Amino acid sequence: MAERTPVATTLAELAEAVIGAPLPVRLRAWDGSEAGPDDGPVGVVRTRRALRHLLWSPNELGLARAYVSGDLDVEGDVGAALSRFWALTRGGATPGLGLRDKLGLVRTAVRLGVLGPRPAVPEAEARLRGRAHSKARDEAAISHHYDFSNAFYRMVLDPQMAYSCGYWTSDAPDYTVEDAQRDKLDLVCAKLGLEHGKRMLDVGCGWGSLAIHAARDYGVHVTGITLAREQREFILARLDELGLADRVEIRLQDYRDLADEPFDAIGTLEMGEHVGRANYPVYAATLHRMLKPGGRLLLQQMSRGANAQGGGAFIETYIAPDMNMRPVGQTIDLLERAGLEVRDVEALREHYVWTVRAWWATLERRWPEVVALVGEEQARVWRLYFAGGALAFEENRMGVDQILAVRPTAAGRSGMPRTRAGLRARA
């Protein structure tokens, strides 16, 4: 009787046919067999169900489902494993199967006993209904991500609960993500020219890091809006604790429903990614309408290439449904069409690498606590998210920028300082 080919060898040959290149990581299959390079991380195919996920969704989403469910695992650095696969694209590999390859795939699946019904998808996936970026669906999308668990975010983020790119002004060993977030908040407030008595609007206020910082340290009156109920409850409790409830108002409100008197300044940190491609002109027009003549807007936003503006199958399914990240040039164009004058753009791409890696390190350090709090499946979602996100910024597949704009007066005056250095000086 002929010897049966080890499962890992069969899988490695199949994978190399699909990706059009040598296998970038070592594989270990459910029968204990291994194949592939001897160095680096090891991809562990624990069950046949992992391959069934890929048969039903032969793309990024299938891989994510297999990993999140625990049927597929990585021994070693998850980020290093992802980086090796992404390097194939840069190296000219052309993943894909011809008709003969597809027939071979079916035969292999039969031989390995992989064929079967579609596996149940992980509970962590978002399940939204309705028209994309309708008010009801936007509320559901925001709730999926930001109402997930205040306790989880407190465990992973810094004490200010700042959930956006930090501003790393030092590489000293004792300089932490908390310092970088404080320096980011100071940078935002300085660029906005905040001073005692001014009124600021915080669109997509998160857990209140900017609103609290501006009110406490700059004497500003802040109105913040969010669609996440747990975020609002968290901020209200913090305001009571800090004695700032008379200076900060937090509303559950869609940006499209704003009808206040215009503000002296507007800050919106990584909110535009949730607006949607078609709705962005409305978002930009709203920011213009809510700003006094001579008032400043600071918009911090992630960006992506013109041909891949979504977050990708994994992010849009597990993290931020309906996400859209346009190129920074398109964002600037839309702001200017709305009547705003863009005065400064600062790229912070590397800063997001350091920020996400800090969050990721905290997740790994507190892994048993995270699993106990949110479960293994959700913990694996966030590990994959942080690993992939850090690499996306590091390898320049995603960016993040601070865009400073002003609404000029009818006479064309901006009220801006003469030099860029003046933008960083506290008012």
GROMACS .gro file of C-alpha atoms in nm:
model
  427
    1MET     CA    1   0.000   0.000   0.000
    2ALA     CA    2   0.136   0.341  -0.097
    3GLU     CA    3   0.223   0.581   0.182
    4ARG     CA    4  -0.027   0.858   0.234
    5THR     CA    5   0.112   1.204   0.166
    6PRO     CA    6   0.131   1.410   0.488
    7VAL     CA    7  -0.152   1.663   0.507
    8ALA     CA    8   0.088   1.957   0.551
    9THR     CA    9   0.271   1.865   0.229
   10THR     CA   10  -0.057   1.850   0.038
   11LEU     CA   11  -0.167   2.185   0.180
   12ALA     CA   12   0.168   2.347   0.103
   13GLU     CA   13   0.154   2.233  -0.260
   14LEU     CA   14  -0.202   2.359  -0.290
   15ALA     CA   15  -0.119   2.694  -0.129
   16GLU     CA   16   0.180   2.747  -0.358
   17ALA     CA   17  -0.041   2.681  -0.661
   18VAL     CA   18  -0.287   2.942  -0.537
   19ILE     CA   19  -0.038   3.217  -0.445
   20GLY     CA   20   0.199   3.151  -0.733
   21ALA     CA   21   0.506   3.155  -0.507
   22PRO     CA   22   0.684   2.945  -0.243
   23LEU     CA   23   0.501   2.918   0.087
   24PRO     CA   24   0.612   3.215   0.301
   25VAL     CA   25   0.548   3.049   0.640
   26ARG     CA   26   0.574   2.699   0.777
   27LEU     CA   27   0.252   2.497   0.800
   28ARG     CA   28   0.148   2.243   1.060
   29ALA     CA   29  -0.164   2.037   0.988
   30TRP     CA   30  -0.410   1.858   1.214
   31ASP     CA   31  -0.223   1.528   1.165
   32GLY     CA   32   0.095   1.681   1.312
   33SER     CA   33   0.280   1.695   0.979
   34GLU     CA   34   0.473   2.010   0.880
   35ALA     CA   35   0.596   2.167   0.557
   36GLY     CA   36   0.746   2.495   0.442
   37PRO     CA   37   1.036   2.717   0.554
   38ASP     CA   38   1.210   2.637   0.882
   39ASP     CA   39   1.230   2.994   1.010
   40GLY     CA   40   0.969   3.240   1.133
   41PRO     CA   41   0.608   3.193   1.240
   42VAL     CA   42   0.414   2.870   1.193
   43GLY     CA   43   0.060   2.860   1.057
   44VAL     CA   44  -0.132   2.588   1.238
   45VAL     CA   45  -0.431   2.438   1.054
   46ARG     CA   46  -0.601   2.280   1.354
   47THR     CA   47  -0.909   2.136   1.186
   48ARG     CA   48  -1.056   2.053   0.848
   49ARG     CA   49  -1.313   2.324   0.921
   50ALA     CA   50  -1.038   2.586   0.870
   51LEU     CA   51  -1.013   2.479   0.506
   52ARG     CA   52  -1.390   2.470   0.476
   53HIS     CA   53  -1.397   2.840   0.573
   54LEU     CA   54  -1.157   2.904   0.285
   55LEU     CA   55  -1.352   2.693   0.039
   56TRP     CA   56  -1.669   2.890   0.108
   57SER     CA   57  -1.490   3.228   0.126
   58PRO     CA   58  -1.159   3.191  -0.063
   59ASN     CA   59  -1.029   3.534   0.034
   60GLU     CA   60  -0.928   3.753   0.329
   61LEU     CA   61  -1.263   3.696   0.498
   62GLY     CA   62  -1.227   3.317   0.488
   63LEU     CA   63  -0.883   3.339   0.648
   64ALA     CA   64  -1.016   3.576   0.912
   65ARG     CA   65  -1.307   3.347   0.995
   66ALA     CA   66  -1.076   3.050   1.029
   67TYR     CA   67  -0.843   3.247   1.259
   68VAL     CA   68  -1.112   3.412   1.471
   69SER     CA   69  -1.288   3.078   1.525
   70GLY     CA   70  -0.959   2.919   1.637
   71ASP     CA   71  -0.952   2.663   1.354
   72LEU     CA   72  -0.646   2.840   1.215
   73ASP     CA   73  -0.373   2.970   1.444
   74VAL     CA   74  -0.027   3.124   1.431
   75GLU     CA   75   0.263   3.022   1.651
   76GLY     CA   76   0.499   3.317   1.675
   77ASP     CA   77   0.449   3.673   1.560
   78VAL     CA   78   0.111   3.720   1.386
   79GLY     CA   79   0.236   4.045   1.235
   80ALA     CA   80   0.541   3.873   1.086
   81ALA     CA   81   0.319   3.608   0.928
   82LEU     CA   82   0.093   3.873   0.772
   83SER     CA   83   0.393   4.069   0.650
   84ARG     CA   84   0.534   3.766   0.470
   85PHE     CA   85   0.209   3.708   0.286
   86TRP     CA   86   0.170   4.076   0.192
   87ALA     CA   87   0.529   4.076   0.065
   88LEU     CA   88   0.420   3.829  -0.205
   89THR     CA   89   0.214   4.103  -0.372
   90ARG     CA   90   0.508   4.341  -0.371
   91GLY     CA   91   0.725   4.063  -0.510
   92GLY     CA   92   0.498   4.011  -0.810
   93ALA     CA   93   0.315   3.695  -0.704
   94THR     CA   94  -0.022   3.661  -0.875
   95PRO     CA   95  -0.259   3.461  -0.654
   96GLY     CA   96  -0.536   3.286  -0.843
   97LEU     CA   97  -0.654   2.952  -0.975
   98GLY     CA   98  -0.708   2.839  -1.332
   99LEU     CA   99  -0.972   2.581  -1.423
  100ARG     CA  100  -0.728   2.293  -1.387
  101ASP     CA  101  -0.618   2.423  -1.045
  102LYS     CA  102  -0.980   2.454  -0.932
  103LEU     CA  103  -1.051   2.093  -1.032
  104GLY     CA  104  -0.739   1.988  -0.845
  105LEU     CA  105  -0.857   2.184  -0.542
  106VAL     CA  106  -1.188   1.997  -0.542
  107ARG     CA  107  -1.011   1.662  -0.571
  108THR     CA  108  -0.778   1.754  -0.284
  109ALA     CA  109  -1.070   1.869  -0.072
  110VAL     CA  110  -1.246   1.537  -0.128
  111ARG     CA  111  -0.933   1.341  -0.042
  112LEU     CA  112  -0.878   1.537   0.281
  113GLY     CA  113  -1.243   1.511   0.383
  114VAL     CA  114  -1.284   1.890   0.376
  115LEU     CA  115  -1.599   1.921   0.166
  116GLY     CA  116  -1.910   2.000   0.364
  117PRO     CA  117  -2.165   2.267   0.450
  118ARG     CA  118  -2.066   2.628   0.511
  119PRO     CA  119  -1.927   2.657   0.866
  120ALA     CA  120  -2.108   2.883   1.110
  121VAL     CA  121  -1.957   3.230   1.101
  122PRO     CA  122  -1.808   3.371   1.424
  123GLU     CA  123  -2.047   3.555   1.655
  124ALA     CA  124  -1.815   3.857   1.645
  125GLU     CA  125  -1.918   3.948   1.290
  126ALA     CA  126  -2.133   4.257   1.235
  127ARG     CA  127  -2.479   4.191   1.098
  128LEU     CA  128  -2.620   4.519   0.972
  129ARG     CA  129  -2.936   4.580   0.776
  130GLY     CA  130  -3.075   4.867   0.574
  131ARG     CA  131  -2.929   5.116   0.330
  132ALA     CA  132  -2.561   5.190   0.378
  133HIS     CA  133  -2.505   5.514   0.569
  134SER     CA  134  -2.870   5.572   0.647
  135LYS     CA  135  -2.897   5.719   0.996
  136ALA     CA  136  -3.027   5.393   1.141
  137ARG     CA  137  -2.753   5.182   0.983
  138ASP     CA  138  -2.480   5.429   1.081
  139GLU     CA  139  -2.601   5.411   1.441
  140ALA     CA  140  -2.587   5.031   1.428
  141ALA     CA  141  -2.239   5.034   1.272
  142ILE     CA  142  -2.105   5.274   1.534
  143SER     CA  143  -2.266   5.076   1.813
  144HIS     CA  144  -2.107   4.751   1.687
  145HIS     CA  145  -1.760   4.896   1.734
  146TYR     CA  146  -1.780   5.161   2.003
  147ASP     CA  147  -2.045   5.007   2.231
  148PHE     CA  148  -1.853   4.679   2.229
  149SER     CA  149  -1.721   4.712   2.587
  150ASN     CA  150  -1.607   5.019   2.779
  151ALA     CA  151  -1.419   4.784   3.011
  152PHE     CA  152  -1.225   4.639   2.718
  153TYR     CA  153  -1.124   4.980   2.586
  154ARG     CA  154  -1.018   5.089   2.935
  155MET     CA  155  -0.801   4.778   2.952
  156VAL     CA  156  -0.625   4.840   2.619
  157LEU     CA  157  -0.616   5.219   2.568
  158ASP     CA  158  -0.438   5.484   2.774
  159PRO     CA  159  -0.608   5.641   3.081
  160GLN     CA  160  -0.740   5.929   2.867
  161MET     CA  161  -0.926   5.674   2.652
  162ALA     CA  162  -0.789   5.835   2.336
  163TYR     CA  163  -0.872   5.603   2.045
  164SER     CA  164  -0.694   5.773   1.757
  165CYS     CA  165  -0.338   5.821   1.639
  166GLY     CA  166  -0.106   5.966   1.901
  167TYR     CA  167   0.169   6.224   1.843
  168TRP     CA  168   0.504   6.077   1.952
  169THR     CA  169   0.738   6.364   2.036
  170SER     CA  170   1.005   6.148   2.201
  171ASP     CA  171   1.166   5.806   2.169
  172ALA     CA  172   1.275   5.797   2.533
  173PRO     CA  173   1.214   5.458   2.700
  174ASP     CA  174   0.983   5.612   2.960
  175TYR     CA  175   0.773   5.798   2.701
  176THR     CA  176   0.444   5.608   2.669
  177VAL     CA  177   0.130   5.605   2.459
  178GLU     CA  178  -0.034   5.813   2.734
  179ASP     CA  179   0.228   6.084   2.674
  180ALA     CA  180   0.180   6.060   2.297
  181GLN     CA  181  -0.194   6.101   2.331
  182ARG     CA  182  -0.157   6.399   2.563
  183ASP     CA  183   0.083   6.559   2.315
  184LYS     CA  184  -0.163   6.489   2.033
  185LEU     CA  185  -0.447   6.655   2.223
  186ASP     CA  186  -0.226   6.959   2.295
  187LEU     CA  187  -0.131   6.975   1.927
  188VAL     CA  188  -0.497   6.968   1.822
  189CYS     CA  189  -0.593   7.238   2.073
  190ALA     CA  190  -0.300   7.459   1.969
  191LYS     CA  191  -0.380   7.427   1.599
  192LEU     CA  192  -0.740   7.520   1.674
  193GLY     CA  193  -0.623   7.828   1.864
  194LEU     CA  194  -0.834   7.735   2.168
  195GLU     CA  195  -0.851   7.977   2.459
  196HIS     CA  196  -1.070   8.042   2.760
  197GLY     CA  197  -1.435   8.103   2.680
  198LYS     CA  198  -1.437   7.974   2.323
  199ARG     CA  199  -1.694   7.721   2.207
  200MET     CA  200  -1.577   7.399   2.040
  201LEU     CA  201  -1.769   7.124   1.864
  202ASP     CA  202  -1.628   6.772   1.888
  203VAL     CA  203  -1.778   6.559   1.609
  204GLY     CA  204  -1.749   6.191   1.690
  205CYS     CA  205  -1.623   6.259   2.042
  206GLY     CA  206  -1.527   5.902   2.134
  207TRP     CA  207  -1.475   5.856   2.507
  208GLY     CA  208  -1.425   6.228   2.553
  209SER     CA  209  -1.046   6.261   2.552
  210LEU     CA  210  -1.044   6.578   2.336
  211ALA     CA  211  -1.355   6.730   2.495
  212ILE     CA  212  -1.222   6.681   2.848
  213HIS     CA  213  -0.872   6.801   2.759
  214ALA     CA  214  -1.001   7.117   2.588
  215ALA     CA  215  -1.240   7.202   2.872
  216ARG     CA  216  -1.003   7.126   3.158
  217ASP     CA  217  -0.673   7.258   3.018
  218TYR     CA  218  -0.792   7.534   2.781
  219GLY     CA  219  -1.110   7.660   2.947
  220VAL     CA  220  -1.324   7.587   2.642
  221HIS     CA  221  -1.696   7.510   2.640
  222VAL     CA  222  -1.741   7.188   2.440
  223THR     CA  223  -2.035   7.023   2.269
  224GLY     CA  224  -1.957   6.664   2.174
  225ILE     CA  225  -2.170   6.432   1.964
  226THR     CA  226  -2.160   6.054   1.931
  227LEU     CA  227  -2.391   5.773   1.821
  228ALA     CA  228  -2.252   5.531   2.081
  229ARG     CA  229  -2.462   5.516   2.397
  230GLU     CA  230  -2.194   5.349   2.610
  231GLN     CA  231  -1.944   5.616   2.510
  232ARG     CA  232  -2.182   5.888   2.622
  233GLU     CA  233  -2.248   5.719   2.956
  234PHE     CA  234  -1.874   5.684   3.011
  235ILE     CA  235  -1.809   6.052   2.935
  236LEU     CA  236  -2.093   6.176   3.156
  237ALA     CA  237  -1.952   5.980   3.449
  238ARG     CA  238  -1.603   6.120   3.384
  239LEU     CA  239  -1.737   6.476   3.365
  240ASP     CA  240  -1.906   6.437   3.702
  241GLU     CA  241  -1.587   6.290   3.846
  242LEU     CA  242  -1.376   6.581   3.714
  243GLY     CA  243  -1.627   6.855   3.788
  244LEU     CA  244  -1.659   6.952   3.421
  245ALA     CA  245  -2.028   6.885   3.362
  246ASP     CA  246  -2.099   7.258   3.335
  247ARG     CA  247  -1.843   7.301   3.054
  248VAL     CA  248  -1.903   6.992   2.840
  249GLU     CA  249  -2.228   6.876   2.683
  250ILE     CA  250  -2.237   6.531   2.527
  251ARG     CA  251  -2.524   6.437   2.295
  252LEU     CA  252  -2.640   6.125   2.119
  253GLN     CA  253  -2.672   6.295   1.782
  254ASP     CA  254  -2.603   6.236   1.413
  255TYR     CA  255  -2.387   6.503   1.253
  256ARG     CA  256  -2.662   6.552   0.993
  257ASP     CA  257  -2.895   6.675   1.268
  258LEU     CA  258  -2.672   6.955   1.400
  259ALA     CA  259  -2.862   7.285   1.415
  260ASP     CA  260  -2.665   7.494   1.668
  261GLU     CA  261  -2.523   7.839   1.635
  262PRO     CA  262  -2.181   7.815   1.467
  263PHE     CA  263  -1.881   7.733   1.687
  264ASP     CA  264  -1.541   7.900   1.722
  265ALA     CA  265  -1.364   7.572   1.650
  266ILE     CA  266  -1.439   7.215   1.545
  267GLY     CA  267  -1.232   6.906   1.618
  268THR     CA  268  -1.315   6.575   1.454
  269LEU     CA  269  -1.069   6.292   1.513
  270GLU     CA  270  -1.101   5.987   1.288
  271MET     CA  271  -1.474   6.030   1.241
  272GLY     CA  272  -1.473   6.092   0.865
  273GLU     CA  273  -1.390   5.726   0.799
  274HIS     CA  274  -1.743   5.637   0.914
  275VAL     CA  275  -1.927   5.890   0.696
  276GLY     CA  276  -1.921   5.701   0.368
  277ARG     CA  277  -1.809   5.802   0.023
  278ALA     CA  278  -2.145   5.937  -0.098
  279ASN     CA  279  -2.218   6.129   0.223
  280TYR     CA  280  -1.883   6.304   0.256
  281PRO     CA  281  -1.995   6.622   0.076
  282VAL     CA  282  -2.279   6.650   0.331
  283TYR     CA  283  -2.029   6.597   0.614
  284ALA     CA  284  -1.794   6.865   0.476
  285ALA     CA  285  -2.082   7.109   0.425
  286THR     CA  286  -2.199   7.047   0.783
  287LEU     CA  287  -1.853   7.123   0.920
  288HIS     CA  288  -1.849   7.449   0.719
  289ARG     CA  289  -2.200   7.545   0.836
  290MET     CA  290  -2.121   7.477   1.202
  291LEU     CA  291  -1.808   7.696   1.198
  292LYS     CA  292  -1.805   8.072   1.253
  293PRO     CA  293  -1.635   8.290   0.991
  294GLY     CA  294  -1.272   8.294   1.103
  295GLY     CA  295  -1.320   7.967   1.292
  296ARG     CA  296  -1.085   7.672   1.255
  297LEU     CA  297  -1.142   7.303   1.181
  298LEU     CA  298  -0.896   7.029   1.275
  299LEU     CA  299  -0.980   6.703   1.101
  300GLN     CA  300  -0.766   6.396   1.171
  301GLN     CA  301  -0.841   6.115   0.930
  302MET     CA  302  -0.703   5.790   0.796
  303SER     CA  303  -0.642   5.761   0.423
  304ARG     CA  304  -0.603   5.489   0.165
  305GLY     CA  305  -0.534   5.462  -0.208
  306ALA     CA  306  -0.796   5.561  -0.462
  307ASN     CA  307  -0.853   5.199  -0.569
  308ALA     CA  308  -0.897   5.051  -0.221
  309GLN     CA  309  -1.090   5.298  -0.010
  310GLY     CA  310  -1.278   5.051   0.208
  311GLY     CA  311  -1.135   4.903   0.521
  312GLY     CA  312  -1.112   4.558   0.364
  313ALA     CA  313  -1.324   4.248   0.421
  314PHE     CA  314  -1.192   4.176   0.769
  315ILE     CA  315  -1.221   4.530   0.907
  316GLU     CA  316  -1.562   4.594   0.753
  317THR     CA  317  -1.697   4.262   0.881
  318TYR     CA  318  -1.552   4.257   1.232
  319ILE     CA  319  -1.439   4.608   1.328
  320ALA     CA  320  -1.587   4.905   1.141
  321PRO     CA  321  -1.873   4.817   0.904
  322ASP     CA  322  -1.917   5.046   0.601
  323MET     CA  323  -1.578   5.209   0.662
  324ASN     CA  324  -1.435   5.430   0.387
  325MET     CA  325  -1.089   5.586   0.374
  326ARG     CA  326  -1.035   5.814   0.078
  327PRO     CA  327  -0.697   5.954  -0.035
  328VAL     CA  328  -0.603   6.269   0.156
  329GLY     CA  329  -0.613   6.475  -0.163
  330GLN     CA  330  -0.978   6.386  -0.218
  331THR     CA  331  -1.062   6.488   0.138
  332ILE     CA  332  -0.892   6.824   0.091
  333ASP     CA  333  -1.080   6.878  -0.233
  334LEU     CA  334  -1.416   6.807  -0.067
  335LEU     CA  335  -1.343   7.040   0.225
  336GLU     CA  336  -1.249   7.319  -0.014
  337ARG     CA  337  -1.559   7.262  -0.225
  338ALA     CA  338  -1.761   7.311   0.094
  339GLY     CA  339  -1.610   7.657   0.136
  340LEU     CA  340  -1.327   7.582   0.380
  341GLU     CA  341  -0.970   7.694   0.318
  342VAL     CA  342  -0.710   7.428   0.395
  343ARG     CA  343  -0.411   7.586   0.567
  344ASP     CA  344  -0.198   7.295   0.685
  345VAL     CA  345  -0.168   6.919   0.634
  346GLU     CA  346   0.054   6.708   0.860
  347ALA     CA  347   0.112   6.340   0.785
  348LEU     CA  348   0.134   6.120   1.095
  349ARG     CA  349   0.163   5.776   0.935
  350GLU     CA  350   0.457   5.649   1.140
  351HIS     CA  351   0.292   5.781   1.455
  352TYR     CA  352   0.009   5.534   1.401
  353VAL     CA  353   0.256   5.246   1.381
  354TRP     CA  354   0.384   5.338   1.727
  355THR     CA  355   0.032   5.395   1.860
  356VAL     CA  356  -0.115   5.067   1.738
  357ARG     CA  357   0.190   4.871   1.851
  358ALA     CA  358   0.146   5.017   2.200
  359TRP     CA  359  -0.220   4.906   2.208
  360TRP     CA  360  -0.123   4.566   2.070
  361ALA     CA  361   0.150   4.521   2.333
  362THR     CA  362  -0.104   4.596   2.606
  363LEU     CA  363  -0.346   4.344   2.456
  364GLU     CA  364  -0.081   4.071   2.456
  365ARG     CA  365   0.043   4.159   2.805
  366ARG     CA  366  -0.310   4.140   2.944
  367TRP     CA  367  -0.425   3.855   2.720
  368PRO     CA  368  -0.573   3.633   2.998
  369GLU     CA  369  -0.771   3.932   3.134
  370VAL     CA  370  -0.894   4.024   2.786
  371VAL     CA  371  -1.009   3.669   2.715
  372ALA     CA  372  -1.184   3.651   3.051
  373LEU     CA  373  -1.363   3.979   2.978
  374VAL     CA  374  -1.468   3.944   2.612
  375GLY     CA  375  -1.398   3.581   2.519
  376GLU     CA  376  -1.137   3.411   2.303
  377GLU     CA  377  -1.311   3.493   1.975
  378GLN     CA  378  -1.323   3.869   2.033
  379ALA     CA  379  -0.969   3.870   2.170
  380ARG     CA  380  -0.847   3.706   1.848
  381VAL     CA  381  -1.037   3.967   1.642
  382TRP     CA  382  -0.848   4.246   1.814
  383ARG     CA  383  -0.511   4.070   1.790
  384LEU     CA  384  -0.560   4.036   1.415
  385TYR     CA  385  -0.682   4.395   1.387
  386PHE     CA  386  -0.387   4.544   1.572
  387ALA     CA  387  -0.131   4.325   1.393
  388GLY     CA  388  -0.272   4.406   1.051
  389GLY     CA  389  -0.323   4.773   1.130
  390ALA     CA  390   0.033   4.829   1.249
  391LEU     CA  391   0.166   4.668   0.929
  392ALA     CA  392  -0.068   4.863   0.702
  393PHE     CA  393   0.067   5.194   0.832
  394GLU     CA  394   0.426   5.071   0.850
  395GLU     CA  395   0.421   4.951   0.488
  396ASN     CA  396   0.246   5.269   0.361
  397ARG     CA  397  -0.077   5.098   0.259
  398MET     CA  398  -0.265   5.333   0.490
  399GLY     CA  399  -0.194   5.682   0.613
  400VAL     CA  400  -0.331   5.932   0.863
  401ASP     CA  401  -0.324   6.310   0.840
  402GLN     CA  402  -0.419   6.616   1.041
  403ILE     CA  403  -0.589   6.868   0.812
  404LEU     CA  404  -0.627   7.222   0.947
  405ALA     CA  405  -0.881   7.439   0.769
  406VAL     CA  406  -1.048   7.774   0.831
  407ARG     CA  407  -1.376   7.930   0.728
  408PRO     CA  408  -1.265   8.269   0.592
  409THR     CA  409  -1.467   8.579   0.666
  410ALA     CA  410  -1.668   8.747   0.390
  411ALA     CA  411  -1.370   8.977   0.341
  412GLY     CA  412  -1.136   8.679   0.304
  413ARG     CA  413  -0.962   8.707   0.641
  414SER     CA  414  -0.847   8.384   0.801
  415GLY     CA  415  -0.710   8.503   1.134
  416MET     CA  416  -0.431   8.247   1.102
  417PRO     CA  417  -0.079   8.303   1.242
  418ARG     CA  418   0.191   8.411   1.000
  419THR     CA  419   0.404   8.098   1.032
  420ARG     CA  420   0.355   7.726   1.082
  421ALA     CA  421   0.540   7.758   1.412
  422GLY     CA  422   0.257   7.984   1.525
  423LEU     CA  423   0.013   7.697   1.478
  424ARG     CA  424   0.182   7.505   1.758
  425ALA     CA  425   0.193   7.798   2.000
  426ARG     CA  426  -0.072   7.791   2.270
  427ALA     CA  427  -0.315   8.079   2.233
   0.00000   0.00000   0.00000
